[in-house]
Structures are given as C-alpha cells and as structure tokens.
Amino acid sequence: MSVSLTRWLPGLLLTAALPLIAHAEGPQYGPQLQGFEYPYTLKHFAFQSQGKSLQMGYMDVAAHGKANGRTVVLLHGKNFCGATWDSSIKALSEAGYRVVAPDQIGFCTSSKPDHYQYTFQQLAANTQQLLKTLGIQKATLLGHSTGGMLATRYALQYPDQVEQLALVNPIGLEDWKALGVPYRSVDQWYQRELKVTAQGIRDYERTTYYDGRWKPEFDRWVDMLAGLSNGPGKTQVAWNSALIYDMIFTQPVYYEFKDLKMPTLLLIGTSDTTAIGKDIAPPEVKAKIGHYEVLGKQVAKLIPQSTLVEFPGMGHAPQMEEPAKFHEALLGWLDKTNPVR
C-alpha cells in the first residue's frame, strides 16, 4: 500500500508519497505513480472535467540564474512521464526559462478516471487551464512522441498563446489507419495493456526507440512504467491506457500541420521506427510506416515556418540518448526564432 501526504493550496495540491514496497518482479507504484520519485517538486492541479474531480500532476521549475521571462511547457509521450524530461528541465531552467512539465490525465501522477472522453482537444484544454491558473499567458511548447500530437493540437487550438512549437520525434507524422493499419478496439487494447511487463517494455523500447541500443539509465524509466502498470491500480492504468491508444490512432493531426502559424522545430532521431499498430499490420503496411528519416523531411515541407534538425542514428528520444547535443540544437533555435534581449 502507499501513503500519500497532501496539503491544499487554492486550486493546487502538493503531494508527497511514501514509497511502496518493492516486489521480486520490480517496484510497484500506486495508480498516480505514488512511490516514484520525481526530479523536482511534484504538485497537483485540482479541477473539474466531464463531471469529475481530477488532478493533474506537474512540475513548475523556476529559471536558475538570470530569468529571461519566458516559459517552456514540456508535453510527455505515451510511454513517458513528466519525470523523463529531467535533463531538459535542467538545461532549459539553466538557460533562463521557467519550465512547466505536466502529466496529462490518464498518465503517470495524474488521475485515471473510470470514464473519460479522451481527445487531444480535451487534453489541450486541461493544460491551458493549468497554465492559466499558474498565470502563464504565452509559452513555448516542447512535445515529445504523443506529446508532439498534443502540442500540435494545442498550437492549433490556442495559436495566440504559443510563441514557438518544438516537436521531438512526434508520432502522428503519418495517418496509420489511412495507410492500412487495422483498427484495434478499446477492449483489445485493454487486454493488451493488462499484460505489460518490464521485460516487454524494455524489449519494445530497445528495438523501436533505440535501434537495438540500451543505456543503463533507461532502466529507471522502464521500472516507472512497469511499476505503474503492475501496481494496485493496474486495471485503472490499463483501461485509461487503452482509451488513450484509441485517441492516438483515431485522431490524426497530420492533415493540419499546414495550418500551424508559429515557428516550428522538428527534432528528429532518424533511426526511430515508432508506428502505432505496427505489430498487427500486414507485412506490406508494416514495411512502409514508421520511417522517421523520411517522415521528418516530409512534414517539414508541410509546416509553413518549419526548421528540421536531424540526429542521424539516434532513435525516438534524442533528448535522453544524447542530451548535450539535443539541448544545444534546441536552445540555439529557441533564441534564433525569438531572441533573448
């Protein structure tokens, strides 16, 4: 069992969780990732949505040293959390940015509702509500993987509130269902998600994300996901995960890249092969999806004010594989497209 110590602030919760007992198969964490340590102070934003009282976990890290008055909002991927942005938070805050890294509803330290209509529009609205509560009117968005789809939707939904948009190996650079990937029902996703194991996560990430490579520091993030999926809230976690996968598959942003109005950076590890549903796609479909060395170039041509930075040989998470190289490229572009005075 986990014990959560909570104190209230207006609209916000600060939560400290006592660790759960580690089991032989690895650590087990609570349904809101209780017991897993975040790199910066974890807070919770309490709000109402779809008739439910929900909490969004987030980190709000002030600029270290001289603040430049700007905010970067980090949007995590499907198999990631706010915590996996640790090196990016450090690099950005040291460069003078305030950094906000939320966990979306259904993920990580946030609520896992029994019933929720997941749309990227809804997640964008939730995030916008959080930023409004924090007094943030304009921000730069940095979205990774599924967070890239969300960041794109947010930028389309609230264009006047987004100064710059940066996408790190975003998924959704193609429409898998239009390319012939079979539909998997929510019930099928749920059965699949109930069977998640640490070894399965590690094998998938090594093959798909990292082109067969692995670093010992990645194991912490495998334990994070596996501990959440195998903890006391495993059915809640699996159900929300199934609903989220359905959202990802059925709600493409691909057709609207042309409508983005702000400077946009694509940061692409070219060895990434991520594609939703690839595991059940026919061979001829499987062969033509998930080619980031091609997708990055194609989508850069669709986005009006785009810059493409490729990381040859890197996979799905260049910010985790080669943080120094990644952050040099990111910070250079941020200053170039919106110079710090």
mmCIF file of C-alpha atoms in Angstrom:
data_model
loop_
_atom_site.group_PDB
_atom_site.id
_atom_site.type_symbol
_atom_site.label_atom_id
_atom_site.label_comp_id
_atom_site.label_asym_id
_atom_site.label_seq_id
_atom_site.Cartn_x
_atom_site.Cartn_y
_atom_site.Cartn_z
ATOM 1 C CA MET A 1 0.000 0.000 0.000
ATOM 2 C CA SER A 2 1.098 3.600 -0.486
ATOM 3 C CA VAL A 3 0.514 6.503 1.880
ATOM 4 C CA SER A 4 0.055 9.924 0.338
ATOM 5 C CA LEU A 5 0.609 13.091 2.362
ATOM 6 C CA THR A 6 -1.285 16.001 0.853
ATOM 7 C CA ARG A 7 -1.777 19.672 1.644
ATOM 8 C CA TRP A 8 -4.055 22.032 -0.223
ATOM 9 C CA LEU A 9 -3.396 25.393 -1.856
ATOM 10 C CA PRO A 10 -6.106 27.258 -3.785
ATOM 11 C CA GLY A 11 -6.745 25.025 -6.805
ATOM 12 C CA LEU A 12 -3.485 23.178 -6.273
ATOM 13 C CA LEU A 13 -2.301 20.164 -4.300
ATOM 14 C CA LEU A 14 1.210 19.449 -3.096
ATOM 15 C CA THR A 15 1.668 15.727 -2.661
ATOM 16 C CA ALA A 16 4.421 13.678 -1.076
ATOM 17 C CA ALA A 17 4.095 9.920 -1.485
ATOM 18 C CA LEU A 18 5.757 7.343 0.705
ATOM 19 C CA PRO A 19 7.318 4.573 -1.411
ATOM 20 C CA LEU A 20 5.516 1.319 -1.941
ATOM 21 C CA ILE A 21 7.220 -1.958 -1.137
ATOM 22 C CA ALA A 22 9.323 -3.335 -3.982
ATOM 23 C CA HIS A 23 8.348 -6.835 -5.072
ATOM 24 C CA ALA A 24 10.532 -9.522 -6.581
ATOM 25 C CA GLU A 25 9.450 -8.602 -10.124
ATOM 26 C CA GLY A 26 10.426 -4.966 -9.506
ATOM 27 C CA PRO A 27 8.909 -1.950 -7.794
ATOM 28 C CA GLN A 28 5.167 -1.396 -7.728
ATOM 29 C CA TYR A 29 3.731 2.111 -7.729
ATOM 30 C CA GLY A 30 0.281 3.492 -6.938
ATOM 31 C CA PRO A 31 -2.299 4.445 -9.593
ATOM 32 C CA GLN A 32 -0.932 8.010 -9.598
ATOM 33 C CA LEU A 33 2.654 6.777 -9.510
ATOM 34 C CA GLN A 34 2.831 7.096 -5.734
ATOM 35 C CA GLY A 35 6.243 5.954 -4.586
ATOM 36 C CA PHE A 36 8.181 7.027 -7.678
ATOM 37 C CA GLU A 37 10.485 9.976 -7.077
ATOM 38 C CA TYR A 38 10.240 12.968 -9.418
ATOM 39 C CA PRO A 39 13.344 15.073 -10.103
ATOM 40 C CA TYR A 40 11.667 18.320 -8.958
ATOM 41 C CA THR A 41 8.837 19.164 -6.550
ATOM 42 C CA LEU A 42 5.628 17.471 -7.684
ATOM 43 C CA LYS A 43 2.426 19.491 -7.361
ATOM 44 C CA HIS A 44 -1.149 18.686 -8.306
ATOM 45 C CA PHE A 45 -3.692 20.891 -10.052
ATOM 46 C CA ALA A 46 -7.243 20.055 -8.965
ATOM 47 C CA PHE A 47 -10.017 20.805 -11.475
ATOM 48 C CA GLN A 48 -13.376 19.617 -12.793
ATOM 49 C CA SER A 49 -13.716 17.994 -16.204
ATOM 50 C CA GLN A 50 -16.536 15.932 -17.709
ATOM 51 C CA GLY A 51 -18.323 15.919 -14.354
ATOM 52 C CA LYS A 52 -15.317 14.508 -12.497
ATOM 53 C CA SER A 53 -12.924 15.911 -9.893
ATOM 54 C CA LEU A 54 -9.472 15.329 -11.348
ATOM 55 C CA GLN A 55 -5.843 16.043 -10.503
ATOM 56 C CA MET A 56 -3.004 16.823 -12.889
ATOM 57 C CA GLY A 57 0.474 16.219 -11.547
ATOM 58 C CA TYR A 58 3.050 18.764 -12.697
ATOM 59 C CA MET A 59 6.425 20.311 -12.001
ATOM 60 C CA ASP A 60 6.894 24.080 -12.144
ATOM 61 C CA VAL A 61 10.608 24.899 -12.104
ATOM 62 C CA ALA A 62 11.822 28.475 -11.922
ATOM 63 C CA ALA A 63 14.691 29.754 -14.033
ATOM 64 C CA HIS A 64 18.092 29.273 -12.470
ATOM 65 C CA GLY A 65 20.275 32.355 -12.593
ATOM 66 C CA LYS A 66 19.066 35.163 -14.849
ATOM 67 C CA ALA A 67 15.433 34.632 -15.861
ATOM 68 C CA ASN A 68 14.508 35.590 -19.435
ATOM 69 C CA GLY A 69 10.794 35.967 -18.635
ATOM 70 C CA ARG A 70 9.741 33.056 -20.834
ATOM 71 C CA THR A 71 8.115 29.716 -20.136
ATOM 72 C CA VAL A 72 8.584 26.363 -21.855
ATOM 73 C CA VAL A 73 5.850 23.739 -21.388
ATOM 74 C CA LEU A 74 7.015 20.141 -21.792
ATOM 75 C CA LEU A 75 4.468 17.595 -23.044
ATOM 76 C CA HIS A 76 5.430 13.940 -22.476
ATOM 77 C CA GLY A 77 4.858 10.925 -24.692
ATOM 78 C CA LYS A 78 2.649 7.852 -24.250
ATOM 79 C CA ASN A 79 5.337 5.705 -22.620
ATOM 80 C CA PHE A 80 6.927 8.624 -20.798
ATOM 81 C CA CYS A 81 6.102 10.984 -17.925
ATOM 82 C CA GLY A 82 6.953 14.486 -16.794
ATOM 83 C CA ALA A 83 9.868 12.958 -14.884
ATOM 84 C CA THR A 84 11.524 11.718 -18.080
ATOM 85 C CA TRP A 85 12.119 15.369 -19.023
ATOM 86 C CA ASP A 86 14.636 15.719 -16.159
ATOM 87 C CA SER A 87 17.665 16.673 -18.280
ATOM 88 C CA SER A 88 15.596 19.046 -20.437
ATOM 89 C CA ILE A 89 14.164 20.802 -17.374
ATOM 90 C CA LYS A 90 17.701 21.323 -16.074
ATOM 91 C CA ALA A 91 19.042 22.613 -19.406
ATOM 92 C CA LEU A 92 16.125 24.979 -20.004
ATOM 93 C CA SER A 93 15.982 26.371 -16.465
ATOM 94 C CA GLU A 94 19.760 26.981 -16.508
ATOM 95 C CA ALA A 95 19.248 28.879 -19.775
ATOM 96 C CA GLY A 96 16.794 31.227 -18.018
ATOM 97 C CA TYR A 97 13.424 29.631 -18.818
ATOM 98 C CA ARG A 98 10.635 28.814 -16.413
ATOM 99 C CA VAL A 99 9.686 25.205 -17.129
ATOM 100 C CA VAL A 100 6.292 23.566 -16.574
ATOM 101 C CA ALA A 101 6.082 19.797 -17.093
ATOM 102 C CA PRO A 102 2.567 18.369 -16.554
ATOM 103 C CA ASP A 103 1.411 14.768 -16.557
ATOM 104 C CA GLN A 104 -1.732 14.514 -18.665
ATOM 105 C CA ILE A 105 -4.923 12.975 -17.278
ATOM 106 C CA GLY A 106 -4.673 9.194 -17.617
ATOM 107 C CA PHE A 107 -0.888 9.227 -17.246
ATOM 108 C CA CYS A 108 1.708 8.925 -14.516
ATOM 109 C CA THR A 109 0.953 11.112 -11.441
ATOM 110 C CA SER A 110 -2.450 12.282 -12.726
ATOM 111 C CA SER A 111 -5.972 10.902 -12.251
ATOM 112 C CA LYS A 112 -7.081 7.716 -14.028
ATOM 113 C CA PRO A 113 -10.863 8.233 -14.342
ATOM 114 C CA ASP A 114 -13.222 5.292 -14.843
ATOM 115 C CA HIS A 115 -14.856 7.058 -17.809
ATOM 116 C CA TYR A 116 -13.336 9.878 -19.822
ATOM 117 C CA GLN A 117 -13.781 11.068 -23.391
ATOM 118 C CA TYR A 118 -10.144 11.359 -24.437
ATOM 119 C CA THR A 119 -9.454 13.863 -27.178
ATOM 120 C CA PHE A 120 -6.352 15.909 -27.865
ATOM 121 C CA GLN A 121 -8.627 18.951 -27.677
ATOM 122 C CA GLN A 122 -9.661 17.988 -24.137
ATOM 123 C CA LEU A 123 -6.062 17.400 -23.016
ATOM 124 C CA ALA A 124 -5.074 20.729 -24.567
ATOM 125 C CA ALA A 125 -7.906 22.473 -22.698
ATOM 126 C CA ASN A 126 -6.829 20.823 -19.423
ATOM 127 C CA THR A 127 -3.259 22.020 -19.970
ATOM 128 C CA GLN A 128 -4.388 25.512 -20.890
ATOM 129 C CA GLN A 129 -6.451 25.651 -17.679
ATOM 130 C CA LEU A 130 -3.367 24.676 -15.659
ATOM 131 C CA LEU A 131 -1.236 27.358 -17.339
ATOM 132 C CA LYS A 132 -3.943 29.979 -16.765
ATOM 133 C CA THR A 133 -4.022 29.074 -13.059
ATOM 134 C CA LEU A 134 -0.234 29.470 -12.958
ATOM 135 C CA GLY A 135 -0.513 32.925 -14.560
ATOM 136 C CA ILE A 136 1.079 31.878 -17.859
ATOM 137 C CA GLN A 137 -0.464 33.599 -20.887
ATOM 138 C CA LYS A 138 2.099 32.705 -23.564
ATOM 139 C CA ALA A 139 4.581 29.857 -23.749
ATOM 140 C CA THR A 140 6.813 27.787 -25.956
ATOM 141 C CA LEU A 141 5.644 24.178 -26.305
ATOM 142 C CA LEU A 142 8.045 21.231 -26.486
ATOM 143 C CA GLY A 143 6.218 17.974 -27.224
ATOM 144 C CA HIS A 144 7.723 14.504 -27.470
ATOM 145 C CA SER A 145 6.143 11.428 -29.103
ATOM 146 C CA THR A 146 2.398 11.517 -28.308
ATOM 147 C CA GLY A 147 3.131 14.850 -26.650
ATOM 148 C CA GLY A 148 4.025 16.076 -30.129
ATOM 149 C CA MET A 149 0.480 15.331 -31.294
ATOM 150 C CA LEU A 150 -0.876 17.135 -28.220
ATOM 151 C CA ALA A 151 1.455 20.119 -28.691
ATOM 152 C CA THR A 152 0.335 20.381 -32.325
ATOM 153 C CA ARG A 153 -3.327 20.292 -31.317
ATOM 154 C CA TYR A 154 -2.707 22.869 -28.576
ATOM 155 C CA ALA A 155 -0.945 25.169 -31.067
ATOM 156 C CA LEU A 156 -3.877 24.857 -33.482
ATOM 157 C CA GLN A 157 -6.416 25.415 -30.705
ATOM 158 C CA TYR A 158 -4.664 28.323 -28.957
ATOM 159 C CA PRO A 159 -2.368 29.859 -31.609
ATOM 160 C CA ASP A 160 -2.152 33.248 -29.882
ATOM 161 C CA GLN A 161 -0.814 31.599 -26.714
ATOM 162 C CA VAL A 162 2.031 29.682 -28.386
ATOM 163 C CA GLU A 163 5.213 31.616 -29.186
ATOM 164 C CA GLN A 164 7.198 28.671 -30.551
ATOM 165 C CA LEU A 165 6.475 24.984 -31.125
ATOM 166 C CA ALA A 166 9.123 22.270 -30.919
ATOM 167 C CA LEU A 167 8.360 18.616 -31.669
ATOM 168 C CA VAL A 168 10.706 15.783 -30.690
ATOM 169 C CA ASN A 169 10.142 12.593 -32.706
ATOM 170 C CA PRO A 170 6.406 13.242 -32.609
ATOM 171 C CA ILE A 171 4.157 10.397 -33.562
ATOM 172 C CA GLY A 172 1.332 11.244 -35.931
ATOM 173 C CA LEU A 173 3.631 12.325 -38.772
ATOM 174 C CA GLU A 174 1.506 9.897 -40.810
ATOM 175 C CA ASP A 175 -2.062 8.594 -40.548
ATOM 176 C CA TRP A 176 -1.655 4.884 -39.795
ATOM 177 C CA LYS A 177 -5.283 3.936 -40.329
ATOM 178 C CA ALA A 178 -5.325 5.635 -43.735
ATOM 179 C CA LEU A 179 -2.176 3.684 -44.618
ATOM 180 C CA GLY A 180 -3.849 0.354 -43.833
ATOM 181 C CA VAL A 181 -3.104 -0.411 -40.169
ATOM 182 C CA PRO A 182 -6.057 -2.450 -38.800
ATOM 183 C CA TYR A 183 -8.282 -0.973 -36.092
ATOM 184 C CA ARG A 184 -7.798 -2.389 -32.594
ATOM 185 C CA SER A 185 -10.809 -1.881 -30.303
ATOM 186 C CA VAL A 186 -10.568 -0.359 -26.825
ATOM 187 C CA ASP A 187 -11.338 -3.808 -25.383
ATOM 188 C CA GLN A 188 -8.451 -5.292 -27.361
ATOM 189 C CA TRP A 189 -6.105 -2.529 -26.241
ATOM 190 C CA TYR A 190 -7.207 -3.126 -22.652
ATOM 191 C CA GLN A 191 -6.403 -6.836 -22.788
ATOM 192 C CA ARG A 192 -3.018 -5.991 -24.295
ATOM 193 C CA GLU A 193 -2.253 -3.376 -21.623
ATOM 194 C CA LEU A 194 -3.117 -5.784 -18.775
ATOM 195 C CA LYS A 195 -0.179 -7.939 -19.902
ATOM 196 C CA VAL A 196 2.504 -5.225 -19.715
ATOM 197 C CA THR A 197 5.785 -6.374 -18.150
ATOM 198 C CA ALA A 198 9.130 -4.687 -17.521
ATOM 199 C CA GLN A 199 10.852 -7.037 -19.957
ATOM 200 C CA GLY A 200 8.239 -6.390 -22.623
ATOM 201 C CA ILE A 201 8.655 -2.619 -22.235
ATOM 202 C CA ARG A 202 12.437 -2.912 -22.352
ATOM 203 C CA ASP A 203 12.412 -5.119 -25.461
ATOM 204 C CA TYR A 204 9.980 -2.834 -27.299
ATOM 205 C CA GLU A 205 11.888 0.334 -26.432
ATOM 206 C CA ARG A 206 15.286 -1.147 -27.265
ATOM 207 C CA THR A 207 14.079 -2.275 -30.705
ATOM 208 C CA THR A 208 11.731 0.556 -31.674
ATOM 209 C CA TYR A 209 13.102 3.567 -29.808
ATOM 210 C CA TYR A 210 16.850 2.982 -29.640
ATOM 211 C CA ASP A 211 17.719 0.961 -32.763
ATOM 212 C CA GLY A 212 18.866 -2.012 -30.688
ATOM 213 C CA ARG A 213 20.944 0.052 -28.232
ATOM 214 C CA TRP A 214 20.395 0.423 -24.492
ATOM 215 C CA LYS A 215 21.811 2.560 -21.683
ATOM 216 C CA PRO A 216 21.580 1.538 -18.006
ATOM 217 C CA GLU A 217 19.909 4.868 -17.153
ATOM 218 C CA PHE A 218 16.901 3.879 -19.291
ATOM 219 C CA ASP A 219 16.055 1.109 -16.792
ATOM 220 C CA ARG A 220 14.667 3.691 -14.347
ATOM 221 C CA TRP A 221 12.017 4.664 -16.889
ATOM 222 C CA VAL A 222 11.157 1.013 -17.596
ATOM 223 C CA ASP A 223 10.659 0.453 -13.852
ATOM 224 C CA MET A 224 8.480 3.582 -13.729
ATOM 225 C CA LEU A 225 6.098 2.291 -16.411
ATOM 226 C CA ALA A 226 6.122 -1.332 -15.282
ATOM 227 C CA GLY A 227 5.656 -0.355 -11.630
ATOM 228 C CA LEU A 228 2.623 1.739 -12.565
ATOM 229 C CA SER A 229 1.145 -0.983 -14.790
ATOM 230 C CA ASN A 230 1.660 -3.742 -12.195
ATOM 231 C CA GLY A 231 0.769 -1.791 -9.062
ATOM 232 C CA PRO A 232 -2.501 -1.761 -7.083
ATOM 233 C CA GLY A 233 -4.189 0.414 -9.730
ATOM 234 C CA LYS A 234 -3.231 -1.783 -12.679
ATOM 235 C CA THR A 235 -6.771 -2.132 -14.080
ATOM 236 C CA GLN A 236 -7.336 1.647 -13.933
ATOM 237 C CA VAL A 237 -3.987 2.214 -15.570
ATOM 238 C CA ALA A 238 -4.639 -0.348 -18.316
ATOM 239 C CA TRP A 239 -8.152 0.966 -19.033
ATOM 240 C CA ASN A 240 -7.009 4.573 -19.368
ATOM 241 C CA SER A 241 -4.079 3.455 -21.490
ATOM 242 C CA ALA A 242 -6.486 1.649 -23.826
ATOM 243 C CA LEU A 243 -8.657 4.745 -24.187
ATOM 244 C CA ILE A 244 -5.579 6.857 -24.889
ATOM 245 C CA TYR A 245 -4.311 4.486 -27.578
ATOM 246 C CA ASP A 246 -7.711 4.724 -29.268
ATOM 247 C CA MET A 247 -7.409 8.533 -29.203
ATOM 248 C CA ILE A 248 -3.929 8.411 -30.724
ATOM 249 C CA PHE A 249 -4.969 6.058 -33.520
ATOM 250 C CA THR A 250 -8.260 7.727 -34.447
ATOM 251 C CA GLN A 251 -7.445 11.448 -34.068
ATOM 252 C CA PRO A 252 -4.663 12.366 -36.516
ATOM 253 C CA VAL A 253 -3.147 15.847 -36.545
ATOM 254 C CA TYR A 254 -1.314 15.061 -39.780
ATOM 255 C CA TYR A 255 -3.771 16.893 -42.039
ATOM 256 C CA GLU A 256 -3.451 20.165 -40.091
ATOM 257 C CA PHE A 257 0.324 20.668 -39.961
ATOM 258 C CA LYS A 258 -0.171 23.121 -42.838
ATOM 259 C CA ASP A 259 -2.239 25.351 -40.523
ATOM 260 C CA LEU A 260 0.411 25.944 -37.860
ATOM 261 C CA LYS A 261 1.080 29.676 -37.535
ATOM 262 C CA MET A 262 4.194 29.824 -35.306
ATOM 263 C CA PRO A 263 7.878 28.982 -35.815
ATOM 264 C CA THR A 264 8.092 25.193 -35.517
ATOM 265 C CA LEU A 265 11.119 22.998 -34.882
ATOM 266 C CA LEU A 266 11.231 19.307 -35.748
ATOM 267 C CA LEU A 267 13.903 17.440 -33.766
ATOM 268 C CA ILE A 268 14.145 14.001 -35.345
ATOM 269 C CA GLY A 269 16.195 10.963 -34.420
ATOM 270 C CA THR A 270 16.355 9.249 -37.812
ATOM 271 C CA SER A 271 16.611 5.645 -36.563
ATOM 272 C CA ASP A 272 13.203 5.775 -34.858
ATOM 273 C CA THR A 273 10.661 3.255 -36.199
ATOM 274 C CA THR A 274 7.661 4.009 -33.959
ATOM 275 C CA ALA A 275 4.222 3.479 -35.531
ATOM 276 C CA ILE A 276 1.005 2.714 -33.644
ATOM 277 C CA GLY A 277 -0.413 -0.686 -34.576
ATOM 278 C CA LYS A 278 2.661 -1.787 -36.495
ATOM 279 C CA ASP A 279 2.642 -5.073 -34.557
ATOM 280 C CA ILE A 280 -0.690 -6.110 -36.122
ATOM 281 C CA ALA A 281 -0.231 -4.517 -39.548
ATOM 282 C CA PRO A 282 0.069 -6.694 -42.671
ATOM 283 C CA PRO A 283 3.684 -7.053 -43.905
ATOM 284 C CA GLU A 284 3.202 -4.679 -46.830
ATOM 285 C CA VAL A 285 1.808 -1.977 -44.478
ATOM 286 C CA LYS A 286 4.419 -2.607 -41.782
ATOM 287 C CA ALA A 287 7.150 -2.078 -44.376
ATOM 288 C CA LYS A 288 6.014 1.449 -45.237
ATOM 289 C CA ILE A 289 5.276 3.030 -41.837
ATOM 290 C CA GLY A 290 7.466 4.426 -39.069
ATOM 291 C CA HIS A 291 10.355 5.690 -41.221
ATOM 292 C CA TYR A 292 11.410 8.848 -39.391
ATOM 293 C CA GLU A 293 14.341 9.521 -41.708
ATOM 294 C CA VAL A 294 11.668 10.164 -44.357
ATOM 295 C CA LEU A 295 8.786 11.454 -42.226
ATOM 296 C CA GLY A 296 10.724 14.352 -40.717
ATOM 297 C CA LYS A 297 11.588 15.740 -44.149
ATOM 298 C CA GLN A 298 8.049 15.247 -45.458
ATOM 299 C CA VAL A 299 6.341 17.017 -42.564
ATOM 300 C CA ALA A 300 8.894 19.852 -42.510
ATOM 301 C CA LYS A 301 7.618 20.718 -46.005
ATOM 302 C CA LEU A 302 4.003 20.849 -44.750
ATOM 303 C CA ILE A 303 4.627 23.271 -41.855
ATOM 304 C CA PRO A 304 4.919 26.900 -43.049
ATOM 305 C CA GLN A 305 7.631 28.170 -40.640
ATOM 306 C CA SER A 306 9.497 24.918 -40.017
ATOM 307 C CA THR A 307 13.077 24.063 -39.168
ATOM 308 C CA LEU A 308 14.242 20.449 -39.328
ATOM 309 C CA VAL A 309 17.121 19.224 -37.165
ATOM 310 C CA GLU A 310 18.001 15.561 -37.658
ATOM 311 C CA PHE A 311 20.047 13.392 -35.329
ATOM 312 C CA PRO A 312 21.423 10.635 -37.596
ATOM 313 C CA GLY A 313 21.475 7.225 -35.959
ATOM 314 C CA MET A 314 19.508 8.325 -32.905
ATOM 315 C CA GLY A 315 16.123 6.906 -32.009
ATOM 316 C CA HIS A 316 12.799 8.003 -30.541
ATOM 317 C CA ALA A 317 14.155 10.064 -27.639
ATOM 318 C CA PRO A 318 17.268 12.038 -28.672
ATOM 319 C CA GLN A 319 16.828 14.247 -25.587
ATOM 320 C CA MET A 320 17.527 11.134 -23.486
ATOM 321 C CA GLU A 321 20.106 9.471 -25.757
ATOM 322 C CA GLU A 322 22.372 12.486 -26.301
ATOM 323 C CA PRO A 323 21.142 15.300 -24.013
ATOM 324 C CA ALA A 324 24.025 17.728 -24.633
ATOM 325 C CA LYS A 325 23.747 17.565 -28.431
ATOM 326 C CA PHE A 326 19.949 17.768 -28.282
ATOM 327 C CA HIS A 327 19.805 20.764 -25.947
ATOM 328 C CA GLU A 328 22.420 22.671 -27.911
ATOM 329 C CA ALA A 329 20.204 22.390 -31.001
ATOM 330 C CA LEU A 330 17.011 23.236 -29.087
ATOM 331 C CA LEU A 331 18.374 26.256 -27.212
ATOM 332 C CA GLY A 332 20.045 27.634 -30.345
ATOM 333 C CA TRP A 333 16.755 27.515 -32.252
ATOM 334 C CA LEU A 334 14.722 28.979 -29.367
ATOM 335 C CA ASP A 335 16.998 32.016 -29.251
ATOM 336 C CA LYS A 336 17.240 32.342 -33.031
ATOM 337 C CA THR A 337 13.457 32.420 -33.586
ATOM 338 C CA ASN A 338 12.728 34.560 -30.515
ATOM 339 C CA PRO A 339 15.994 36.213 -29.420
ATOM 340 C CA VAL A 340 16.575 36.774 -25.724
ATOM 341 C CA ARG A 341 17.165 40.518 -25.236
#
